[in-house]
Coordinates of C-alpha atoms in Angstrom, one line a residue:
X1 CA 66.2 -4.1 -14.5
X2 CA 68.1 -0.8 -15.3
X3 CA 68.4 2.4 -13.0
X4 CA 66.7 3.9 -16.2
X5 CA 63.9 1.2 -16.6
X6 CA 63.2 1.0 -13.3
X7 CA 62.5 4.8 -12.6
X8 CA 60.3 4.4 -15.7
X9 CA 58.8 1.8 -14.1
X10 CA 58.0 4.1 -11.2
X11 CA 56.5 6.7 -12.8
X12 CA 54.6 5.0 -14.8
X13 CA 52.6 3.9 -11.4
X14 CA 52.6 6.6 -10.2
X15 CA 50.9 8.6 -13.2
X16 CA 48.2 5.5 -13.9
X17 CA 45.5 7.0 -13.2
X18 CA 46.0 10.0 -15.0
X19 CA 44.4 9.6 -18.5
X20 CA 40.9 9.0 -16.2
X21 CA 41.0 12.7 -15.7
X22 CA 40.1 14.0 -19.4
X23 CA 37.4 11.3 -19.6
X24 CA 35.8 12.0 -16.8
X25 CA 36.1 16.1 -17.7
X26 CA 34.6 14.4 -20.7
X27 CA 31.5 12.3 -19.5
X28 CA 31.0 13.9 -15.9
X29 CA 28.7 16.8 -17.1
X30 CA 28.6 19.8 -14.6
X31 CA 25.6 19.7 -12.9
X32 CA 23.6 23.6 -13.4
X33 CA 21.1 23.5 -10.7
X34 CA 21.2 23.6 -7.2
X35 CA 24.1 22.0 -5.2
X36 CA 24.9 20.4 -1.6
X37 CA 28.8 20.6 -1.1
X38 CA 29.4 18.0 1.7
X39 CA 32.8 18.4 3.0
X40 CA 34.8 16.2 5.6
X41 CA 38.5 16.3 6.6
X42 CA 40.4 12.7 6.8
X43 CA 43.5 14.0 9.6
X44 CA 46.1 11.8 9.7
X45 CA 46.6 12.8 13.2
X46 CA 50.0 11.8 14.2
X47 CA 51.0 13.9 18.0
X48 CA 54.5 12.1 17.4
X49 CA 55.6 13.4 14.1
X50 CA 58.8 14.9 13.9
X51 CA 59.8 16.1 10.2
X52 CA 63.7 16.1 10.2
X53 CA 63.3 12.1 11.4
X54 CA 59.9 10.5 10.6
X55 CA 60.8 7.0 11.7
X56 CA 61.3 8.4 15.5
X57 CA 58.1 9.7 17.9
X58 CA 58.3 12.7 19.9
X59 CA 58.5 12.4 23.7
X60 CA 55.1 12.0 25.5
X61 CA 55.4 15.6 27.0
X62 CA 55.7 17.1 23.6
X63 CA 52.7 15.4 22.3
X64 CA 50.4 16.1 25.0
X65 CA 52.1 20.0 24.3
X66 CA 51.0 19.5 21.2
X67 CA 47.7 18.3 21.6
X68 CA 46.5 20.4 24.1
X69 CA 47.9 23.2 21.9
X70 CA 45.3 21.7 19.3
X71 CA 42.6 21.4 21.2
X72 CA 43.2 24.9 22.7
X73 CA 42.7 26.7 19.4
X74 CA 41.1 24.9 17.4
X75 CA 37.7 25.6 18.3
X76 CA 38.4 29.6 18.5
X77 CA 39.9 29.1 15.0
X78 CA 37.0 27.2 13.1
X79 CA 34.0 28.5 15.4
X80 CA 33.0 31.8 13.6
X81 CA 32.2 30.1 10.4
X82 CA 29.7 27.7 10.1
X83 CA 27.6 25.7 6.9
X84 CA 24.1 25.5 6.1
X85 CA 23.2 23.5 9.0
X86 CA 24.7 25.9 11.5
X87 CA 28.1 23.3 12.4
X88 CA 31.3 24.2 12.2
X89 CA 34.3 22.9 10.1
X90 CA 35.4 19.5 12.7
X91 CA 38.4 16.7 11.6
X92 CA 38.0 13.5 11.7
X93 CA 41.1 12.3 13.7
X94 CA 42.6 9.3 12.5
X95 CA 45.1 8.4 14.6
X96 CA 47.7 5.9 14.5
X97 CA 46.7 2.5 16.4
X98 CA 50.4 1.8 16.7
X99 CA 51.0 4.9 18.6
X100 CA 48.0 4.8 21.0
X101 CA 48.7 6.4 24.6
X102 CA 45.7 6.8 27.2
X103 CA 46.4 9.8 28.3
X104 CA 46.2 11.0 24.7
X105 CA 43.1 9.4 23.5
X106 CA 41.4 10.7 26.7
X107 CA 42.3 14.3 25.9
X108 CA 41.2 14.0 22.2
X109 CA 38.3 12.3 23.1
X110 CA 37.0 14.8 25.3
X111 CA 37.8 17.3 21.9
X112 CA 35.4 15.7 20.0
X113 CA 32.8 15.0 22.9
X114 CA 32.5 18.5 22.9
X115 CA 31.7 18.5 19.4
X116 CA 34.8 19.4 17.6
X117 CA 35.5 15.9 15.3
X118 CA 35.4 12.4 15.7
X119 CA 38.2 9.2 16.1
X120 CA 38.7 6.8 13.8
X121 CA 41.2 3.8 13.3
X122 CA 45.2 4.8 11.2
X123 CA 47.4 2.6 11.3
X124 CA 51.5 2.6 10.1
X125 CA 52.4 -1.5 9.8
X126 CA 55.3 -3.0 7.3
X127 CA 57.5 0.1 7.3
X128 CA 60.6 -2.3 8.1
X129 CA 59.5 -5.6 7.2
X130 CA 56.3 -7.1 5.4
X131 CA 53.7 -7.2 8.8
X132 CA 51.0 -10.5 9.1
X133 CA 47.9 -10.7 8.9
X134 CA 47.7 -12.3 12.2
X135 CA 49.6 -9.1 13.7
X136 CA 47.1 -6.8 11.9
X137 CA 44.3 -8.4 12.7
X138 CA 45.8 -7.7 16.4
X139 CA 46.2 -4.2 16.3
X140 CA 43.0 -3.3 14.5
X141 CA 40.7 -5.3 17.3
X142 CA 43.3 -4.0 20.1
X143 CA 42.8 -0.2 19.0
X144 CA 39.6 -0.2 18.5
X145 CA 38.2 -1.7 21.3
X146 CA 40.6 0.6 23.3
X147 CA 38.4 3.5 21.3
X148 CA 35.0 2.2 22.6
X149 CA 36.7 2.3 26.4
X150 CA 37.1 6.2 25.8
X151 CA 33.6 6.9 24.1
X152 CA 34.9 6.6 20.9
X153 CA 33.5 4.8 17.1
X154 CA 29.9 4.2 16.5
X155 CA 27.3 1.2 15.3
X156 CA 25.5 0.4 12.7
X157 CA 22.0 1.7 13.7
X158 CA 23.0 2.0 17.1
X159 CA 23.1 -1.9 18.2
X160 CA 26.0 -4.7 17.6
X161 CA 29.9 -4.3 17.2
X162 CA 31.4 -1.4 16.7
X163 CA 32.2 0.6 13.6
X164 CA 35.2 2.3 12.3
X165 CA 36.6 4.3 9.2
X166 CA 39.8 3.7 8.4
X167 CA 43.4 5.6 6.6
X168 CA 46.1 3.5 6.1
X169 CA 49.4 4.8 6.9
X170 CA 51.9 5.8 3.8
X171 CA 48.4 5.1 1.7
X172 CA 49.6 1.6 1.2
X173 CA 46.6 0.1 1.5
X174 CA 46.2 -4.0 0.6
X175 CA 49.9 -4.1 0.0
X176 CA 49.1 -1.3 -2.8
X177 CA 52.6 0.0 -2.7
X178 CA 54.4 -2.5 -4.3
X179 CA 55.0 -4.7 -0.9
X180 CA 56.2 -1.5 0.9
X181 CA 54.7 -0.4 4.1
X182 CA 52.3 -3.3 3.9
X183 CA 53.2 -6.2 3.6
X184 CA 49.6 -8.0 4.0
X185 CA 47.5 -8.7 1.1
X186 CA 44.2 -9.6 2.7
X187 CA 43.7 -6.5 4.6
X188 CA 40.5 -5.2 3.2
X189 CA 39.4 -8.6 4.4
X190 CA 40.6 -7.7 7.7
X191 CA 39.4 -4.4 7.7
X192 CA 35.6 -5.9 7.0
X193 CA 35.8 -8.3 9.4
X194 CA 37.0 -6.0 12.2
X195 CA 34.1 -3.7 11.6
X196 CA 35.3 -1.2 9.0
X197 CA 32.8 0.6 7.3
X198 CA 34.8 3.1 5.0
X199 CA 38.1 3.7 4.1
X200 CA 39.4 7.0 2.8
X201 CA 42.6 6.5 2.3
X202 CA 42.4 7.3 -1.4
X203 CA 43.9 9.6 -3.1
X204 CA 47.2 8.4 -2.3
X205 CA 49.1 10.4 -5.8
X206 CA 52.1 10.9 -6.0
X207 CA 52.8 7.4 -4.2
X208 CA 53.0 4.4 -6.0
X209 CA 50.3 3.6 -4.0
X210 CA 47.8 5.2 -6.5
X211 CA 44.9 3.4 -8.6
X212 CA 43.5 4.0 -11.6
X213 CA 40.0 4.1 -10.2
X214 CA 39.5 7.8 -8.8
X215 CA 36.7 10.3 -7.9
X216 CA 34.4 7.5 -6.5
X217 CA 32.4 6.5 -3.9
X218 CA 32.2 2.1 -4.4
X219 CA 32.2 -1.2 -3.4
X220 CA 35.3 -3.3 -4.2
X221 CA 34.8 -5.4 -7.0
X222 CA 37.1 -7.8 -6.6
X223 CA 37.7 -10.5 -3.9
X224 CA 38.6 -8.8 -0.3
X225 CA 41.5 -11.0 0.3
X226 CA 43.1 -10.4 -2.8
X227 CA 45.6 -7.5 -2.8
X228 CA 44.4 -3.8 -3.4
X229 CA 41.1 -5.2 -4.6
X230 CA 39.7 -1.5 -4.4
X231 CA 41.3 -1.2 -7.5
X232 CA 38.2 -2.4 -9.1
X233 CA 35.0 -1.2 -7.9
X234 CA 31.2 -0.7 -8.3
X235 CA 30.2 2.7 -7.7
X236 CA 27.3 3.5 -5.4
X237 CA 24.1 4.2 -7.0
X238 CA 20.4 5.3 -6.2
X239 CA 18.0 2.5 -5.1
X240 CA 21.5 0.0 -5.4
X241 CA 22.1 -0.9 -1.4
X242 CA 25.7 -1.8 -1.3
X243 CA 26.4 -5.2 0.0
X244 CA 30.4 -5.4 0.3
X245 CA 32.6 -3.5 3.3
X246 CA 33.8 -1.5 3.7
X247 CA 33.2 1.1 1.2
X248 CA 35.8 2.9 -0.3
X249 CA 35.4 6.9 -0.4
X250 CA 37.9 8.7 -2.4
X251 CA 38.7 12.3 -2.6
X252 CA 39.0 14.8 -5.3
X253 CA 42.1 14.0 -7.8
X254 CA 43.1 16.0 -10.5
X255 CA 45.6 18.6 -12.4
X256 CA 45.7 22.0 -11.2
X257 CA 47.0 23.9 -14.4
X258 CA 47.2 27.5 -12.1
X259 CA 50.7 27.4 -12.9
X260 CA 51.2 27.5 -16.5
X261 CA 50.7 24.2 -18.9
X262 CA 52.4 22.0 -16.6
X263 CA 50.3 21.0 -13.9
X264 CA 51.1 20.3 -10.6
X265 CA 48.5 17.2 -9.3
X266 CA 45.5 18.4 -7.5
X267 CA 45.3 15.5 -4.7
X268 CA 43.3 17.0 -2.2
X269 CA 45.4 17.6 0.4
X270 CA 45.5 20.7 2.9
X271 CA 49.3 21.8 4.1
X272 CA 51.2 25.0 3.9
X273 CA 52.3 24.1 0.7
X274 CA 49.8 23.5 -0.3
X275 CA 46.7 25.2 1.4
X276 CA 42.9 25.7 0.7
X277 CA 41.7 28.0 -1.6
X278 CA 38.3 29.2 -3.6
X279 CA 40.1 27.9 -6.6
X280 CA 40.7 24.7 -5.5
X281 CA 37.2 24.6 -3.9
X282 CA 36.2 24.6 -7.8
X283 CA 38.5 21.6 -9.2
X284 CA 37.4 19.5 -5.8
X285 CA 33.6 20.5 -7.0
X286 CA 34.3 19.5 -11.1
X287 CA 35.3 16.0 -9.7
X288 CA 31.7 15.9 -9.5
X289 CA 32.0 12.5 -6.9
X290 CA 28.2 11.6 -6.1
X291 CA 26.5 8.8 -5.6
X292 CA 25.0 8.1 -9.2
X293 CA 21.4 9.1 -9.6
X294 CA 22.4 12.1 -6.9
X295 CA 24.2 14.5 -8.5
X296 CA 23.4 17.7 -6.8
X297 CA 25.3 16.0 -3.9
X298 CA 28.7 16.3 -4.6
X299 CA 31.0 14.5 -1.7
X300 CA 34.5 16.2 -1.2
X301 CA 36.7 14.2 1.1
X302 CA 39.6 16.3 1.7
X303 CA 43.0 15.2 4.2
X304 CA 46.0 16.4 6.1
X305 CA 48.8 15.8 9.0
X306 CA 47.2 18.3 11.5
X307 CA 49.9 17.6 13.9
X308 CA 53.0 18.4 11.4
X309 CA 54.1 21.3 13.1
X310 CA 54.9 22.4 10.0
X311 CA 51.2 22.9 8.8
X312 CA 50.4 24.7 12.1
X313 CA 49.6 27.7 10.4
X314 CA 47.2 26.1 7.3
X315 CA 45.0 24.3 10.2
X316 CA 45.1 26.8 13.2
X317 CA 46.1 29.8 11.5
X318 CA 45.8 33.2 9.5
X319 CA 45.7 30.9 6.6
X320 CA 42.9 28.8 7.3
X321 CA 40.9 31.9 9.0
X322 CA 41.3 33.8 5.7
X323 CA 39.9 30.8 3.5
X324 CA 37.5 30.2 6.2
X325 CA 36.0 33.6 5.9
X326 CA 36.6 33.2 1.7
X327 CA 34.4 30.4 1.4
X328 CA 31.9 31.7 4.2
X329 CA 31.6 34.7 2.1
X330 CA 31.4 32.7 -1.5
X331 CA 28.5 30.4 0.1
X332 CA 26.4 33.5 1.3
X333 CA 27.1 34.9 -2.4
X334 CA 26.3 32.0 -4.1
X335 CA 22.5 31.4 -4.8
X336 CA 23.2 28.0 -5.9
X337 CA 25.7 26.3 -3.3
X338 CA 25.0 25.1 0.0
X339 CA 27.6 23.8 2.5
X340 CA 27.6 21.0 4.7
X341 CA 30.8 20.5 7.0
X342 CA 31.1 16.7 8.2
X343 CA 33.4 14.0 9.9
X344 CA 33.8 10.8 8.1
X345 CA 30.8 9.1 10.0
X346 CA 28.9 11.5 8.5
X347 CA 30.0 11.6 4.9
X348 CA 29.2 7.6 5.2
X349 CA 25.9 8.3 6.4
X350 CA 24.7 10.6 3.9
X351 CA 25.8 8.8 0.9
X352 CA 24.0 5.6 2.4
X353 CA 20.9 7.9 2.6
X354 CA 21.4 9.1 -1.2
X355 CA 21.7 5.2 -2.0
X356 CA 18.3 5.0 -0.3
X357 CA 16.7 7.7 -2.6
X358 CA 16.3 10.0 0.6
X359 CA 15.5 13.7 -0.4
X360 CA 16.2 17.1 0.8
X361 CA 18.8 18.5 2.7
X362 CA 22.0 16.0 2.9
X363 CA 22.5 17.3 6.4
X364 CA 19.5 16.3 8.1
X365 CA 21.0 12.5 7.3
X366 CA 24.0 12.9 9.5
X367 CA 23.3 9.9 11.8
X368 CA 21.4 8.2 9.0
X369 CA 22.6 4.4 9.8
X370 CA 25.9 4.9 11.8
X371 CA 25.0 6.9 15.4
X372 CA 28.1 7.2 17.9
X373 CA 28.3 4.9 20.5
X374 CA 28.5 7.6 22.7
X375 CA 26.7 11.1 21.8
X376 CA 28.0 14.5 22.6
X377 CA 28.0 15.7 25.6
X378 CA 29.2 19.3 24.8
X379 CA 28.1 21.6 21.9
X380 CA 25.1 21.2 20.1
X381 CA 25.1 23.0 16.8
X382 CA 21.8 22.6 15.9

């Protein structure tokens, strides 16, 4: 294949998914009466991350700088403004499994005990070679048990194994990236079998890693141990139960035409180039993702690197306080809106209460089926 053919080739996966976007401006009517925004961050939480070399970790002193850093201002940055149910913006902080360190999970654990977020299962595998299933399989039971020492994950109802969401590193999940940063096709088989309850990797655009499916919440249709079998899928529905894990939960993806007629793509993602504002609030809300049958509860999965030093000032900053007090102030103002602010855990729970016909306020379904293996022991914001 040609240099030419081949960067064809490219972006044609990358830009598959796009023609979904007009149909589903076309079918997805807006709905005109009353709405529940439930919104949950997916950090890709990454202490180690150093920009000019990606491959290489930062020392362990600089970490635990940066993390205590984090957990320092975070709360006096996101406290003031609160949603409907009187809690707080919180991250859900996926952290790599790969770069696990004690002394690190203890500190971030006792974050979110207080109430600021909750941990869940990342993982970076096949960067340099194509990794095993066997090896996976390793580090995902390794990780998370290591989670449940330090209070961490939840179960389903409250009794048996424990439960975890999931990102996968690079987005390449189930070898989606064309064999890069993978390597094993059966993960989603993995993931199930490990305990995984949701993934939210998706969207993964501009990487190759992209589907065609988007603006869902669904079941995998296809077989688990076939590669990126997400890329079929049944989408969750009113009185439907879902039977297959874990289930997939994608955020908003779009075009963003606030440039001109050539759009830049709307993927969700918070950064300083790319940070939160009303006007995105309003694309993430026209990709109307509900559970069908629901859809005055519209589910808005948003993600970022909250440790790219780089960002610091979109998640602890002037940036994020001004769009904090935006959307504060556009929620008061707004006779039809309602906010709800929730981890991953959450966002699972309430669209498994919405699959059960459940009524009323999404928020009061926060520990609907999954409940944390160990409950807060700080903060209570109701």
């Amino acid at each position: 294949m040609t240099m030419r053919r081949q960067q064809v080739a490219k972006a044609f996966r990358t830009l598959r998914w796009t023609p979904s976007v007009p149909w589903q401006r076309f079918t997805r009517r807006e709905w005109r009466g009353n709405v529940h925004l439930i919104i949950a961050v997916a950090d890709h939480f990454e202490p180690s991350y150093v920009p000019a070399v990606p491959s290489r970790f930062a020392p362990l002193d600089e970490q635990e700088r940066r993390l205590e850093e984090w957990c320092f201002r975070y709360p006096a940055t996101n406290e003031p403004w609160r949603d409907s149910d009187g809690f707080p913006l919180r991250h859900t902080y996926f952290f790599p499994a790969e770069q696990y360190h004690s002394s690190l999970m203890e500190r971030l654990a006792d974050h979110c005990g207080s109430g600021w977020g909750e941990v869940e299962v990342h993982l970076h595998h096949g960067v340099e070679k194509p990794d095993t299933s066997g090896n996976t399989r390793r580090m995902l039971e390794s990780f998370r048990d290591a989670l449940v020492e330090h209070g961490c994950l939840s179960r389903y109802d409250g009794v048996g194994p424990a439960r975890y969401a999931f990102v996968h590193g690079n987005f390449a999940l189930a070898n989606s990236r064309g064999g890069s940063c993978c390597g094993v096709d059966d993960e989603v088989q993995i993931l199930a079998e490990t305990g995984c309850y949701a993934d939210l990797t998706l969207p993964a655009a501009p990487s190759p890693a992209q589907i065609g499916k988007i603006n869902a919440l669904y079941e995998c249709a296809l077989p688990l141990d076939r590669r990126a079998p997400h890329r079929r899928g049944i989408d969750l529905r009113v009185g439907r139960p879902p039977s297959v894990f874990p289930l997939m939960i994608q955020g908003p993806l779009g075009l963003n035409f606030a440039r001109g007629v050539v759009p830049r793509i709307e993927n969700s993602e918070i950064s300083a180039r790319n940070p939160v504002t009303l006007r995105r609030l309003r694309l993430w809300e026209q990709a109307h993702i509900t559970v069908k049958g629901k859809p005055e509860w519209i589910f808005i999965k948003l993600h970022c690197h909250g440790m790219d030093p780089r960002d610091k000032d979109a998640m602890l900053g002037p940036v994020r306080q001004r769009f904090m007090r935006e959307l504060s102030d556009f929620a008061h103002a707004s006779p039809r809106h309602r906010l709800h602010f929730v981890t991953a855990r959450e966002m699972t729970n309430i669209a498994l209460a919405a699959v059960d016909g459940k009524e009323g306020s999404p928020g009061a379904y926060r520990d609907y089926r999954l409940k944390l293996i160990a409950p807060r022991t700080g903060v209570q914001w109701q």
